[in-house]
PDB file of C-alpha atoms in Angstrom:
ATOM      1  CA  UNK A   1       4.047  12.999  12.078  1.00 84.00           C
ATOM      2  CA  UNK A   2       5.201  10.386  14.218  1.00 78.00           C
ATOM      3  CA  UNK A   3       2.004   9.370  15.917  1.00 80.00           C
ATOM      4  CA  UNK A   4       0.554   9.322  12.218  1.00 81.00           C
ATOM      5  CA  UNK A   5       2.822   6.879  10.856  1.00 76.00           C
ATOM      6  CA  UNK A   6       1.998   4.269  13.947  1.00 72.00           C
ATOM      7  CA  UNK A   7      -0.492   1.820  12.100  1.00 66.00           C
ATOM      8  CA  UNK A   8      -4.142   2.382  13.293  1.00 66.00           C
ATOM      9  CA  UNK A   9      -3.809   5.477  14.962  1.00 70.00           C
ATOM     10  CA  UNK A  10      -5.430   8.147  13.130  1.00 78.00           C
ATOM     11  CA  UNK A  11      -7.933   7.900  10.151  1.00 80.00           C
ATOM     12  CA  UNK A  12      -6.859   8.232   6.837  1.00 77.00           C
ATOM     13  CA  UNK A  13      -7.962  11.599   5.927  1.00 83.00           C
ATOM     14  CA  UNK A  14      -6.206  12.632   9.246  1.00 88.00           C
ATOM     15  CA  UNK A  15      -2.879  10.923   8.629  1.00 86.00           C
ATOM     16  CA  UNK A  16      -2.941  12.361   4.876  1.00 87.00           C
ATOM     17  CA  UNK A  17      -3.016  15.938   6.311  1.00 92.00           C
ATOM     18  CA  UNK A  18      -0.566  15.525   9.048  1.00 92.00           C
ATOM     19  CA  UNK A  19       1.521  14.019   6.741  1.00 89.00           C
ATOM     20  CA  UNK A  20       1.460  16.494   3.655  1.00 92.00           C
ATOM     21  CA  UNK A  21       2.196  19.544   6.301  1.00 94.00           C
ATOM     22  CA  UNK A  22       5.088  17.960   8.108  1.00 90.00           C
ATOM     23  CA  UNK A  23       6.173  16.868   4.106  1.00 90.00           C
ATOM     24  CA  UNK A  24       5.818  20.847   3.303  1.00 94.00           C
ATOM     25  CA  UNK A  25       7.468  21.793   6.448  1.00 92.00           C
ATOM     26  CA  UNK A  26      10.387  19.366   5.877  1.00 91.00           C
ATOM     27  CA  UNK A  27      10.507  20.516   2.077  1.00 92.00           C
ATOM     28  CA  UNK A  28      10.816  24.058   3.411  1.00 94.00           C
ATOM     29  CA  UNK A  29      13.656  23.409   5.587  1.00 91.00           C
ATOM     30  CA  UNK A  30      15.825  21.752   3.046  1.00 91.00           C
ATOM     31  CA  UNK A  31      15.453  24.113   0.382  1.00 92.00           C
ATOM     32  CA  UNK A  32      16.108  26.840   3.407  1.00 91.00           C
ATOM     33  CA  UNK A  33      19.169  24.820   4.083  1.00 89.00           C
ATOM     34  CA  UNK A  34      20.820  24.638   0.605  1.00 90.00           C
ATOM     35  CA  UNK A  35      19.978  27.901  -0.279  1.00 89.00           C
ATOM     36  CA  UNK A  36      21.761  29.551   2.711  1.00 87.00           C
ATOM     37  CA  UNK A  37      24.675  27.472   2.331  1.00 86.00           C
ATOM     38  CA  UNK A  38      25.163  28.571  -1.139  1.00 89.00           C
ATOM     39  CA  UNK A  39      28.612  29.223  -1.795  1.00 91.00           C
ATOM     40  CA  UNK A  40      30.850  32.006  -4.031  1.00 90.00           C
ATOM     41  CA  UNK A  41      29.640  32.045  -7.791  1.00 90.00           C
ATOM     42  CA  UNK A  42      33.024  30.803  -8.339  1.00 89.00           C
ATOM     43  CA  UNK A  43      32.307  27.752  -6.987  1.00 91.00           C
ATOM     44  CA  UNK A  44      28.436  26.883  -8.043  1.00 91.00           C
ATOM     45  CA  UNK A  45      29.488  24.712 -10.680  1.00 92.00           C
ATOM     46  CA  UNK A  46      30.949  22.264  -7.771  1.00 93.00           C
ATOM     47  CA  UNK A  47      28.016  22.845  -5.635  1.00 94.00           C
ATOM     48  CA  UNK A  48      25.098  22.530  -8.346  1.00 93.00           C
ATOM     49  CA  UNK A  49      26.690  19.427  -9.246  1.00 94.00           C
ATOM     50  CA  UNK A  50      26.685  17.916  -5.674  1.00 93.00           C
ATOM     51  CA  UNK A  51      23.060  18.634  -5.905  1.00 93.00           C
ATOM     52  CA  UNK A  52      22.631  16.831  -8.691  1.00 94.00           C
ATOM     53  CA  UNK A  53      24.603  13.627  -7.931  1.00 96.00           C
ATOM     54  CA  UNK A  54      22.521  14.054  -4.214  1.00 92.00           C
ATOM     55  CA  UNK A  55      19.545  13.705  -6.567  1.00 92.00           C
ATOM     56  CA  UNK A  56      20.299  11.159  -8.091  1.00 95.00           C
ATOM     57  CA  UNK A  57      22.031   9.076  -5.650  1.00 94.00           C
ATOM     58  CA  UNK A  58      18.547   9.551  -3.613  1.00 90.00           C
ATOM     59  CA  UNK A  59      16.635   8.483  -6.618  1.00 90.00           C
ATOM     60  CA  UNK A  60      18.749   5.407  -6.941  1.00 92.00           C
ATOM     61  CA  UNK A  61      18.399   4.403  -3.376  1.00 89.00           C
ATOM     62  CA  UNK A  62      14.643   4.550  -3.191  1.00 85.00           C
ATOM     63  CA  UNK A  63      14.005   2.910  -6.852  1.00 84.00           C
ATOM     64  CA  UNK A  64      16.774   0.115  -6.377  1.00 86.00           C
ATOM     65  CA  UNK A  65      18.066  -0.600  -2.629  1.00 87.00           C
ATOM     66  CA  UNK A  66      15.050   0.444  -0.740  1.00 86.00           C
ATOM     67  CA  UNK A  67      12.390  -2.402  -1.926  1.00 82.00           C
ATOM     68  CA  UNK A  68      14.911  -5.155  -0.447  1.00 83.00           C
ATOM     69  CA  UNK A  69      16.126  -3.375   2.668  1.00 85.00           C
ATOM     70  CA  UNK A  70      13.020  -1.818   3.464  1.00 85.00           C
ATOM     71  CA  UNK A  71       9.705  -4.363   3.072  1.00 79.00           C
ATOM     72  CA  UNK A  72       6.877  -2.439   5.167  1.00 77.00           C
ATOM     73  CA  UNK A  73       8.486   0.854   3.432  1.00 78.00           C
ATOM     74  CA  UNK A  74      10.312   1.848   6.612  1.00 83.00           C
ATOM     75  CA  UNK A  75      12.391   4.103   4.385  1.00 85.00           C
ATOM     76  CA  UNK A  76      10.193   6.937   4.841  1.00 83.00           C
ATOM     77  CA  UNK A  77       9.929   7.215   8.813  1.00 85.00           C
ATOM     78  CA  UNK A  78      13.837   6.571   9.283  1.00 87.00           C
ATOM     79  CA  UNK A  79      14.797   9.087   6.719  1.00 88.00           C
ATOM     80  CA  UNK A  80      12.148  11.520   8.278  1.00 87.00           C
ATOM     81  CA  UNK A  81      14.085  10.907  11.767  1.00 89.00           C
ATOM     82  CA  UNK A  82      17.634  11.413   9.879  1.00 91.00           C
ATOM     83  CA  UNK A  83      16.539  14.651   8.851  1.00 91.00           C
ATOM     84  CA  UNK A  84      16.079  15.728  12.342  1.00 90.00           C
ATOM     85  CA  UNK A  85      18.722  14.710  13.447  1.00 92.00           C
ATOM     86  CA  UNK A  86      20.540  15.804  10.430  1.00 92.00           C
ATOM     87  CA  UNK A  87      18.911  19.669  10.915  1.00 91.00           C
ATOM     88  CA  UNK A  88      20.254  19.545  14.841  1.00 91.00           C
ATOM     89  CA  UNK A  89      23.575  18.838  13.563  1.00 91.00           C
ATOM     90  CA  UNK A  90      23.652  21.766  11.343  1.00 90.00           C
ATOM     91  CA  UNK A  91      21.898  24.285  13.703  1.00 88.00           C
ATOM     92  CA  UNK A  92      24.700  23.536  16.087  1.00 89.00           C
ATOM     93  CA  UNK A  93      27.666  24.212  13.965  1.00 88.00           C
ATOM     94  CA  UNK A  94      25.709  27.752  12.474  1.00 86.00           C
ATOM     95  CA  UNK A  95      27.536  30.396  13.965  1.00 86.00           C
ATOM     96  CA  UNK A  96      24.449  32.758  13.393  1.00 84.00           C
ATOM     97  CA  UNK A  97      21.988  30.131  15.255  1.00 84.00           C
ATOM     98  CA  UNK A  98      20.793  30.280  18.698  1.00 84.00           C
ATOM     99  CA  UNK A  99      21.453  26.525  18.829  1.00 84.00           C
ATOM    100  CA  UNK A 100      25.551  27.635  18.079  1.00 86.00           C
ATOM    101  CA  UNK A 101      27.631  24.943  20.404  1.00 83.00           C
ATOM    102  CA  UNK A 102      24.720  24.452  22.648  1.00 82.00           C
ATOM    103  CA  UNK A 103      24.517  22.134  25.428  1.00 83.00           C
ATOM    104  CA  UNK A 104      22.688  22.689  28.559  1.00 86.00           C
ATOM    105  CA  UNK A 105      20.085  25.391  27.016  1.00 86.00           C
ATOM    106  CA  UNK A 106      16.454  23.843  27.361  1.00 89.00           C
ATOM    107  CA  UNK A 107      15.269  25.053  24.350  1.00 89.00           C
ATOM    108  CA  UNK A 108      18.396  23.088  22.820  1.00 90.00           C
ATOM    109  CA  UNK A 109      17.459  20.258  25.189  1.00 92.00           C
ATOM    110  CA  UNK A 110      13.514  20.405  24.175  1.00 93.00           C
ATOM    111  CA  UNK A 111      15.458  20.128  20.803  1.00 91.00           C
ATOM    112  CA  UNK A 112      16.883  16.639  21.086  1.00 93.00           C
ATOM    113  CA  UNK A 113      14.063  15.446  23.503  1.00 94.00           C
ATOM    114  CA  UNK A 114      11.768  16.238  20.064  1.00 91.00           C
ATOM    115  CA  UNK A 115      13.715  14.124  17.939  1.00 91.00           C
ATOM    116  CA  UNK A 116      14.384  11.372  19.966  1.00 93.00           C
ATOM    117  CA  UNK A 117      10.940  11.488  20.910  1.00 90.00           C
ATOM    118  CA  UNK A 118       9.887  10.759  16.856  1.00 87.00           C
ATOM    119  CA  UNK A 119      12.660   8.106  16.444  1.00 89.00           C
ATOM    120  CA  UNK A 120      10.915   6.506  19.430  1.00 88.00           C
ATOM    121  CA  UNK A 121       7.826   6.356  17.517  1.00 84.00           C
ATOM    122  CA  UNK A 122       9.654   5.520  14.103  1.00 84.00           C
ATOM    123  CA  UNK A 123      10.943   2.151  16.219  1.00 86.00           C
ATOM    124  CA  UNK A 124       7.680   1.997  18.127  1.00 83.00           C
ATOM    125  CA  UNK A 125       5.768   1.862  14.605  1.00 80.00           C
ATOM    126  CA  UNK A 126       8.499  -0.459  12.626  1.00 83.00           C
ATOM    127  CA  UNK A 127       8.728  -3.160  15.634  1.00 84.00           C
ATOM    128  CA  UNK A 128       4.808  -2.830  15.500  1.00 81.00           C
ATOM    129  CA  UNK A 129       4.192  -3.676  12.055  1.00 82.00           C
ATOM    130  CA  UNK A 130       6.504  -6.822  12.442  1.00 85.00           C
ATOM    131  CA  UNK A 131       5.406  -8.097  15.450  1.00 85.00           C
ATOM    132  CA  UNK A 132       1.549  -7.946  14.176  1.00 85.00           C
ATOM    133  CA  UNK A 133       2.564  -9.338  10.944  1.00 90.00           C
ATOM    134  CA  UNK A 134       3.439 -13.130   9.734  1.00 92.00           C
ATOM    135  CA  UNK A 135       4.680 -11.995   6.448  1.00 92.00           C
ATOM    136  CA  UNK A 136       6.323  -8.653   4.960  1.00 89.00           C
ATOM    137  CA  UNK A 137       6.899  -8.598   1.491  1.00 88.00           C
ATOM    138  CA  UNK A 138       7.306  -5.543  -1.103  1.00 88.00           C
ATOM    139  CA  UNK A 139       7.689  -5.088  -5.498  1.00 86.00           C
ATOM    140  CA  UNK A 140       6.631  -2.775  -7.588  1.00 83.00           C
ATOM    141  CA  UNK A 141       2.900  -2.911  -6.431  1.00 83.00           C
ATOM    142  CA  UNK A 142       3.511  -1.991  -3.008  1.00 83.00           C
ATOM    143  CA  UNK A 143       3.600  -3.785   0.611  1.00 85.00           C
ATOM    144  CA  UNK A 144       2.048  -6.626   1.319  1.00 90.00           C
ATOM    145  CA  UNK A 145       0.862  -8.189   4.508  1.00 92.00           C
ATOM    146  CA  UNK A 146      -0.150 -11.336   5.978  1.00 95.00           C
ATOM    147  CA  UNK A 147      -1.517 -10.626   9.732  1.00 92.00           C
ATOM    148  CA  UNK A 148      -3.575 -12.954  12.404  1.00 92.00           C
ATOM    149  CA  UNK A 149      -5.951 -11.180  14.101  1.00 88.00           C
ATOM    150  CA  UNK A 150      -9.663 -11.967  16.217  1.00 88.00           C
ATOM    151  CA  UNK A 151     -12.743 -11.311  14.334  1.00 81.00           C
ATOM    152  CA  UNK A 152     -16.029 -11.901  16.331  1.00 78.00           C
ATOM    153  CA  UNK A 153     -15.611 -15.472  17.696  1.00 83.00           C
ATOM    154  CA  UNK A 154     -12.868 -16.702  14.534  1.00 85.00           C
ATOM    155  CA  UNK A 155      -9.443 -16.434  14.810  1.00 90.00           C
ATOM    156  CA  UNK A 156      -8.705 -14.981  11.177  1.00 91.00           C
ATOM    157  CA  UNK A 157      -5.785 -14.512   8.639  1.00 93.00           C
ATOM    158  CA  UNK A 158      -5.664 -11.836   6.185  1.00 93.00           C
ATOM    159  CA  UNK A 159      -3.421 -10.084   3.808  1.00 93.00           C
ATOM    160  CA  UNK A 160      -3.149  -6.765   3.511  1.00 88.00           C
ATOM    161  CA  UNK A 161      -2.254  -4.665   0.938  1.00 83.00           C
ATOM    162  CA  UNK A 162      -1.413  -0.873   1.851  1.00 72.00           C
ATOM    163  CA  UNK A 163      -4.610  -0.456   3.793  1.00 70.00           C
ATOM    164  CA  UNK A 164      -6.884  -2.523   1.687  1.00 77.00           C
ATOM    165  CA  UNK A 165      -7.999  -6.178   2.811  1.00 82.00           C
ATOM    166  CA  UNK A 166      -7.576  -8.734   0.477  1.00 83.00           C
ATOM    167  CA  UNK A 167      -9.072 -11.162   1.941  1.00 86.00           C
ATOM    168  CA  UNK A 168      -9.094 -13.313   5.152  1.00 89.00           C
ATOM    169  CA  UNK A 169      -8.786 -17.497   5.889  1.00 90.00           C
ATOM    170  CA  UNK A 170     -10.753 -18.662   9.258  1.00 88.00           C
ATOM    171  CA  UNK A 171      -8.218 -20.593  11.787  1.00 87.00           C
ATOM    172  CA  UNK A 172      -7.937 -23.669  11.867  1.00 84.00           C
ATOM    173  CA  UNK A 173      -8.122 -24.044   8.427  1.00 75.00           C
ATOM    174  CA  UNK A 174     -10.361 -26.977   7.913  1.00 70.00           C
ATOM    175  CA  UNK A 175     -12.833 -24.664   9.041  1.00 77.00           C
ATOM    176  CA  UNK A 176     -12.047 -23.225   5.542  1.00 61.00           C
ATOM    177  CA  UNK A 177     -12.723 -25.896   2.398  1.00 67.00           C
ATOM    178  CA  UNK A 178     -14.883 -24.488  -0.895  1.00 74.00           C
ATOM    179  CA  UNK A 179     -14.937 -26.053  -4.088  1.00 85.00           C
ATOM    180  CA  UNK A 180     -16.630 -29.469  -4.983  1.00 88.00           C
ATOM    181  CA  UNK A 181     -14.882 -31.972  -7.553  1.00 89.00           C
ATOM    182  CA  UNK A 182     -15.556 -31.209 -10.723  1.00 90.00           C
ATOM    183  CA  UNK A 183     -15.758 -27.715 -10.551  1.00 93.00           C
ATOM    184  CA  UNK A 184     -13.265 -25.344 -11.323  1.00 94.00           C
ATOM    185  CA  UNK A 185     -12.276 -22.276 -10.146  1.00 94.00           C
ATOM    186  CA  UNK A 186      -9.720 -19.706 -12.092  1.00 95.00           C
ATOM    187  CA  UNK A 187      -8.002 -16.516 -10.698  1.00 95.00           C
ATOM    188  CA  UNK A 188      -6.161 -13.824 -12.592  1.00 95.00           C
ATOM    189  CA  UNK A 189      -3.765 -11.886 -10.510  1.00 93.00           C
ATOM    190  CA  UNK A 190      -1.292  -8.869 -11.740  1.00 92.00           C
ATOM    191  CA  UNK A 191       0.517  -8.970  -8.492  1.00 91.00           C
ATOM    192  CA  UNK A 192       3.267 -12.256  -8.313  1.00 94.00           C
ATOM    193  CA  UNK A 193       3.464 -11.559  -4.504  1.00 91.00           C
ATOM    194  CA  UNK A 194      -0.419 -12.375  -3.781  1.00 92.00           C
ATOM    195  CA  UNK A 195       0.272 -15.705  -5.402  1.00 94.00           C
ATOM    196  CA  UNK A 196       3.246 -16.692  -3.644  1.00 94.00           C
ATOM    197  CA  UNK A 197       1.813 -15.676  -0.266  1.00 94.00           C
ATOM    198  CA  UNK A 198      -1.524 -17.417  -0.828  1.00 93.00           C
ATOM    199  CA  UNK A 199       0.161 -20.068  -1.568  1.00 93.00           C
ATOM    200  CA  UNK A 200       2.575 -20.000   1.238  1.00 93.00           C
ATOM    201  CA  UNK A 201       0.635 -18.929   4.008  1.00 94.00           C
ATOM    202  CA  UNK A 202      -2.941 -19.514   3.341  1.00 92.00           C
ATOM    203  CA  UNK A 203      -4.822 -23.297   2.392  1.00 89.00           C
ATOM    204  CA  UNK A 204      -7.328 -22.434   0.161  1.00 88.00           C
ATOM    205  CA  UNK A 205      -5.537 -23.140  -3.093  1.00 89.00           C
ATOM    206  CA  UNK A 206      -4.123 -26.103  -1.599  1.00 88.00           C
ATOM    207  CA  UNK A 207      -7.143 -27.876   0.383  1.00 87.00           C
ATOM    208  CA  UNK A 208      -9.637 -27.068  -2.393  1.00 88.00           C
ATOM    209  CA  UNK A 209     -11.082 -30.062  -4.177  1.00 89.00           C
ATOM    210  CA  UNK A 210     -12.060 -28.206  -7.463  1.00 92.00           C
ATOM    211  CA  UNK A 211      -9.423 -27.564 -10.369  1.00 93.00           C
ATOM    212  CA  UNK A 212      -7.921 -24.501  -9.518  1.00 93.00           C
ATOM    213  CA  UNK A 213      -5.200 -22.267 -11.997  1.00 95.00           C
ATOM    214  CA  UNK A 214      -3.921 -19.021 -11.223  1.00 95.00           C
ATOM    215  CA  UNK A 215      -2.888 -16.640 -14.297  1.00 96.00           C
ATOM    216  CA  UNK A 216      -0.370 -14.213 -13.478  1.00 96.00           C
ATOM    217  CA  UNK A 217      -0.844 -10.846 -15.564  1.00 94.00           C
ATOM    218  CA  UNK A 218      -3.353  -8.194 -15.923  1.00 92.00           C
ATOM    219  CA  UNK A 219      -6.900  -9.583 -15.667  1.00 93.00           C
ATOM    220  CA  UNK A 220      -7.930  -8.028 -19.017  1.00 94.00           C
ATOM    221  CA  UNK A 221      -5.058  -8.321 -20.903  1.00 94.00           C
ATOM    222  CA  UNK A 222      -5.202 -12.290 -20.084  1.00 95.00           C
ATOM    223  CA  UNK A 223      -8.856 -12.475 -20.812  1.00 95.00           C
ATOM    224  CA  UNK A 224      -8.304 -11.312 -24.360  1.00 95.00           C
ATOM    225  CA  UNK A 225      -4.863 -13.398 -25.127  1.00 95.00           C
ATOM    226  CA  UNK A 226      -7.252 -16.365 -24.497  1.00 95.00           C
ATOM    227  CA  UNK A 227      -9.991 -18.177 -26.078  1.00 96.00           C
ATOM    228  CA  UNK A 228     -13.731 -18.492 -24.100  1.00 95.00           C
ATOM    229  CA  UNK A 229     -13.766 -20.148 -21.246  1.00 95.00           C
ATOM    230  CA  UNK A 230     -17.211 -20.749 -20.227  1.00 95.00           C
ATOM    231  CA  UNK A 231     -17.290 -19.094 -17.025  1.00 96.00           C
ATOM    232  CA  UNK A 232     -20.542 -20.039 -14.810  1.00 95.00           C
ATOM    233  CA  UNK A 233     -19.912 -16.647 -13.026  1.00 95.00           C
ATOM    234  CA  UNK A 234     -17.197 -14.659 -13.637  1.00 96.00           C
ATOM    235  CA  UNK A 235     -16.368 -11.605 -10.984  1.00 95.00           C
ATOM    236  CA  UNK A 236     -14.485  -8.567 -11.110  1.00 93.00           C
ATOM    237  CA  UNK A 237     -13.201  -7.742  -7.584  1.00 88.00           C
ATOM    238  CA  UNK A 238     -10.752  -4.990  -7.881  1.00 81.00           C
ATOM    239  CA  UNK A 239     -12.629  -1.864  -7.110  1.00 74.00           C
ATOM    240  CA  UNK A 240     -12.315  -1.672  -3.035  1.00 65.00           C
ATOM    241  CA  UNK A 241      -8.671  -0.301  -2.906  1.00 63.00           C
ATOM    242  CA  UNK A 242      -7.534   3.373  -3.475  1.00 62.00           C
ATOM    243  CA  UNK A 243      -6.573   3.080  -7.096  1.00 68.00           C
ATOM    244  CA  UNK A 244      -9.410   2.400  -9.663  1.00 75.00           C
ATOM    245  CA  UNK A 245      -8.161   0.028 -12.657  1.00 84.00           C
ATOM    246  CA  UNK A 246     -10.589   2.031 -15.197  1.00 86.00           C
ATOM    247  CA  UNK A 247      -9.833  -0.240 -18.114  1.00 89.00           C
ATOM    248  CA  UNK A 248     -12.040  -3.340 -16.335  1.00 90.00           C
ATOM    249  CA  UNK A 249     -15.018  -0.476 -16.246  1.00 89.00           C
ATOM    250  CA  UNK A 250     -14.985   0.334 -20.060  1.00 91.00           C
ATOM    251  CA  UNK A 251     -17.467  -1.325 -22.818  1.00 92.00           C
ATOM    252  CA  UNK A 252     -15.037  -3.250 -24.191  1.00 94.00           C
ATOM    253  CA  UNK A 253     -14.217  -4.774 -20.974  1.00 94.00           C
ATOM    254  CA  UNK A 254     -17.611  -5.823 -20.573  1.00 95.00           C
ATOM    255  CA  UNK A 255     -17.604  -7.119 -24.437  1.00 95.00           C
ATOM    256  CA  UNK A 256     -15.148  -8.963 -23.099  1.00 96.00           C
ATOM    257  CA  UNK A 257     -16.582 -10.287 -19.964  1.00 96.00           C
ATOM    258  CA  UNK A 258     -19.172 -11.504 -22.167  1.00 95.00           C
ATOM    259  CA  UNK A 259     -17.274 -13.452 -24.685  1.00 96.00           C
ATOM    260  CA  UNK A 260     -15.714 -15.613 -21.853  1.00 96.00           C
ATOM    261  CA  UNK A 261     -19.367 -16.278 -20.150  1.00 96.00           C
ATOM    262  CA  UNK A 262     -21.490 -19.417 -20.801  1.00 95.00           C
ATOM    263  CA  UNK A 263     -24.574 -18.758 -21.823  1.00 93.00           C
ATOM    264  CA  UNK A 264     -27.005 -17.685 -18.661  1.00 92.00           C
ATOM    265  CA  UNK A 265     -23.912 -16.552 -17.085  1.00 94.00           C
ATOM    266  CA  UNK A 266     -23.923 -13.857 -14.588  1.00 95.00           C
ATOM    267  CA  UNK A 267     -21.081 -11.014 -14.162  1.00 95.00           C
ATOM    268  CA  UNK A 268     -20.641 -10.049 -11.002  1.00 95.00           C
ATOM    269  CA  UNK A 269     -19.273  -6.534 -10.467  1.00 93.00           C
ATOM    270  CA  UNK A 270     -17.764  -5.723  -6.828  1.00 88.00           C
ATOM    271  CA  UNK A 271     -18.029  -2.192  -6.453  1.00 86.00           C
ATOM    272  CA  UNK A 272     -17.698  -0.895  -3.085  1.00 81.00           C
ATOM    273  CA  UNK A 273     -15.272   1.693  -2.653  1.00 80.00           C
ATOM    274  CA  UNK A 274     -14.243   4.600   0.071  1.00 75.00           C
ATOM    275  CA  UNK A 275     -14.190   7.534  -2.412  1.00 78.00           C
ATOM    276  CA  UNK A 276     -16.195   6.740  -5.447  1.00 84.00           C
ATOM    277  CA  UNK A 277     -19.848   5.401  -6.468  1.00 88.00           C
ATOM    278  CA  UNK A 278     -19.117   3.204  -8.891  1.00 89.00           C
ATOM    279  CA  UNK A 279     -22.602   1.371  -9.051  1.00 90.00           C
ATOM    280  CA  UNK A 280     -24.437   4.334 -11.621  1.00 92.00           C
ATOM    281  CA  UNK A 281     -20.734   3.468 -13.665  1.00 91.00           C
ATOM    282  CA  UNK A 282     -21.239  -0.326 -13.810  1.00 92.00           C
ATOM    283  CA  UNK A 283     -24.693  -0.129 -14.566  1.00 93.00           C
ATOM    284  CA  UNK A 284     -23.850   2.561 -17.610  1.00 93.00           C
ATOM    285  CA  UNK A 285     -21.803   0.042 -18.835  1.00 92.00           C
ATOM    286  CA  UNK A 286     -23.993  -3.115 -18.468  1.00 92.00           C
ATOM    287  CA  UNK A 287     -26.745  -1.562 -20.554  1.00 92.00           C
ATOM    288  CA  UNK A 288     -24.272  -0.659 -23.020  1.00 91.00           C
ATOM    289  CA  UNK A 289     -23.920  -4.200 -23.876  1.00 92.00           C
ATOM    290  CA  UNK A 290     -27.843  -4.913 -23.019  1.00 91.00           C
ATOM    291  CA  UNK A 291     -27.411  -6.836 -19.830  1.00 90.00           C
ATOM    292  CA  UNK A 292     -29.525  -6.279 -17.163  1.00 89.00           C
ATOM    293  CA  UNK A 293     -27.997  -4.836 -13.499  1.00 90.00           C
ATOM    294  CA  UNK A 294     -28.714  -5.819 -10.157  1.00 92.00           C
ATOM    295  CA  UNK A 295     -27.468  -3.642  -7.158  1.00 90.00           C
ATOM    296  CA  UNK A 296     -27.299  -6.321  -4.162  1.00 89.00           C
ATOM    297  CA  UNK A 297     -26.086  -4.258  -1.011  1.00 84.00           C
ATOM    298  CA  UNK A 298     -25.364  -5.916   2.309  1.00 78.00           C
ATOM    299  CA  UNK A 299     -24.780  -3.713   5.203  1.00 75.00           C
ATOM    300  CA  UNK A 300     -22.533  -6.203   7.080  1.00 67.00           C
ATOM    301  CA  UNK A 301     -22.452  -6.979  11.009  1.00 62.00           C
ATOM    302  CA  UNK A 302     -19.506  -6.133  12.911  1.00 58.00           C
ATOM    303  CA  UNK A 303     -19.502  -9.597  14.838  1.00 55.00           C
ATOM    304  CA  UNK A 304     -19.013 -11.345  11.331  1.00 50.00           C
ATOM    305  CA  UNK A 305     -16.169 -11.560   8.960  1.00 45.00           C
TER     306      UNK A 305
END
């Protein structure tokens, strides 16, 4: 588990697996733990109780204090490392365990070398993440991350949601100007911590010549609060993550795309994704409205951004 939390170790599909066993494993050994130490019926009340306000103490932590102390969501591999720690503790002080006021057995010393082994790699992976990153921020969306790295021949800047890539800037950034005077570009964005960090650490907004405006709020609820606007092109891009918004897929989205495009105006649908095949979707839906769809694929080269 802790080699799967180090960022860019193991493939997704592997870290997911690894993950949900040690997650079962850990489960087990909790609910192991309370069960055993179970006390006289005279005296559940009391200890049903302290389950309860655990609970909910635990449920108070991660909802309230662990978004501001925690940005990258560090919460998880420190509280995994607790835990072992935590199950040492109480193997030690179990009369009936083989662990009972051990000190110099190896098995108790493979033990500790196991744990401190994973809070190695809990460090390892937090001091990682920071070091890599320019900006750690988290909300209610999730974590995101602004990170320099070298692509092909261009020094790059992206930011990162989860594991999705939101986008990148080419360094310096006057390698990096789009947008003529007179046009005019608008973005809607649900997320307020994409627009303060492209604002903050990216140029685009701020170098581009065109008239630019950001709406903050859900992309089709916006849409239908206001009245046309005439969009040349307008794109959906919102598909390439884990998490499908559905609602910008249905028939009255695309009714709605519609409304807002000038006449001869093109919709353009990006719909790559890692799990589904959304294409046969968005073309259901265009001839639902009678539009005609266009599937333009592009391979991509690994030397280019």
């Amino acid at each position: 588990m802790g080699y799967a939390l180090i960022p860019w170790k193991l493939e997704e599909k592997s870290t997911i697996a690894i993950l949900a066993g040690g997650l079962l494993v850990c489960c087990m050994v909790c609910h192991g733990e309370i069960h055993r130490s179970r006390p006289h019926p005279d005296k559940l009340t009391g200890f049903y109780l302290a389950i309860s306000a655990g609970g909910a103490t635990g449920g108070l932590f991660v909802a309230l204090l662990a978004p501001h102390l925690f940005a990258e969501g560090d919460e998880l591999p420190l509280g995994l490392a607790f835990l072992g720690a935590l199950i040492l503790a109480i193997l030690r002080r179990d009369p009936e365990s083989r662990f009972h006021r051990a000190r110099w057995r190896p098995d108790w010393l493979l033990a500790i070398a196991a744990v401190l082994v994973f809070t190695f790699l809990v460090v390892y992976r937090m001091d990682a993440v920071r070091k890599s990153s320019r900006a750690l921020a988290r909300n209610f969306y999730g974590h995101v991350r602004v990170a320099d790295r070298v692509s092909g021949t261009f020094n790059v800047r992206g930011m990162f949601h989860g594991a999705t890539n939101h986008g990148e800037q080419i360094l310096p950034p006057a390698l990096s100007k789009v947008g003529r005077s007179g046009d005019r570009f608008r973005f809607y964005e649900i997320n307020p911590l994409v627009i303060d960090l492209a604002r903050s650490e990216f140029t685009y907004l701020a170098q581009c010549k065109a008239e630019v405006s950001v709406v903050l709020g859900d992309a089709r609820l916006s849409l239908e609060r206001e009245p046309p606007q005439r969009f040349d092109i307008l794109v959906v891009d919102a598909f390439s993550g884990d998490s499908i918004p559905v609602h910008l897929l249905t028939r009255e989205a695309f009714a709605l795309y519609q409304r807002h495009l000038a006449p001869g105006g093109v919709l353009a649908v990006h719909c790559s994704n890692r799990f589904l095949n959304l294409p046969p979707v968005v073309a259901l839906a265009a001839k639902s409205r009678g539009l005609e769809a266009r599937v333009v694929h592009s391979p991509g080269k690994p030397d280019m951004l």
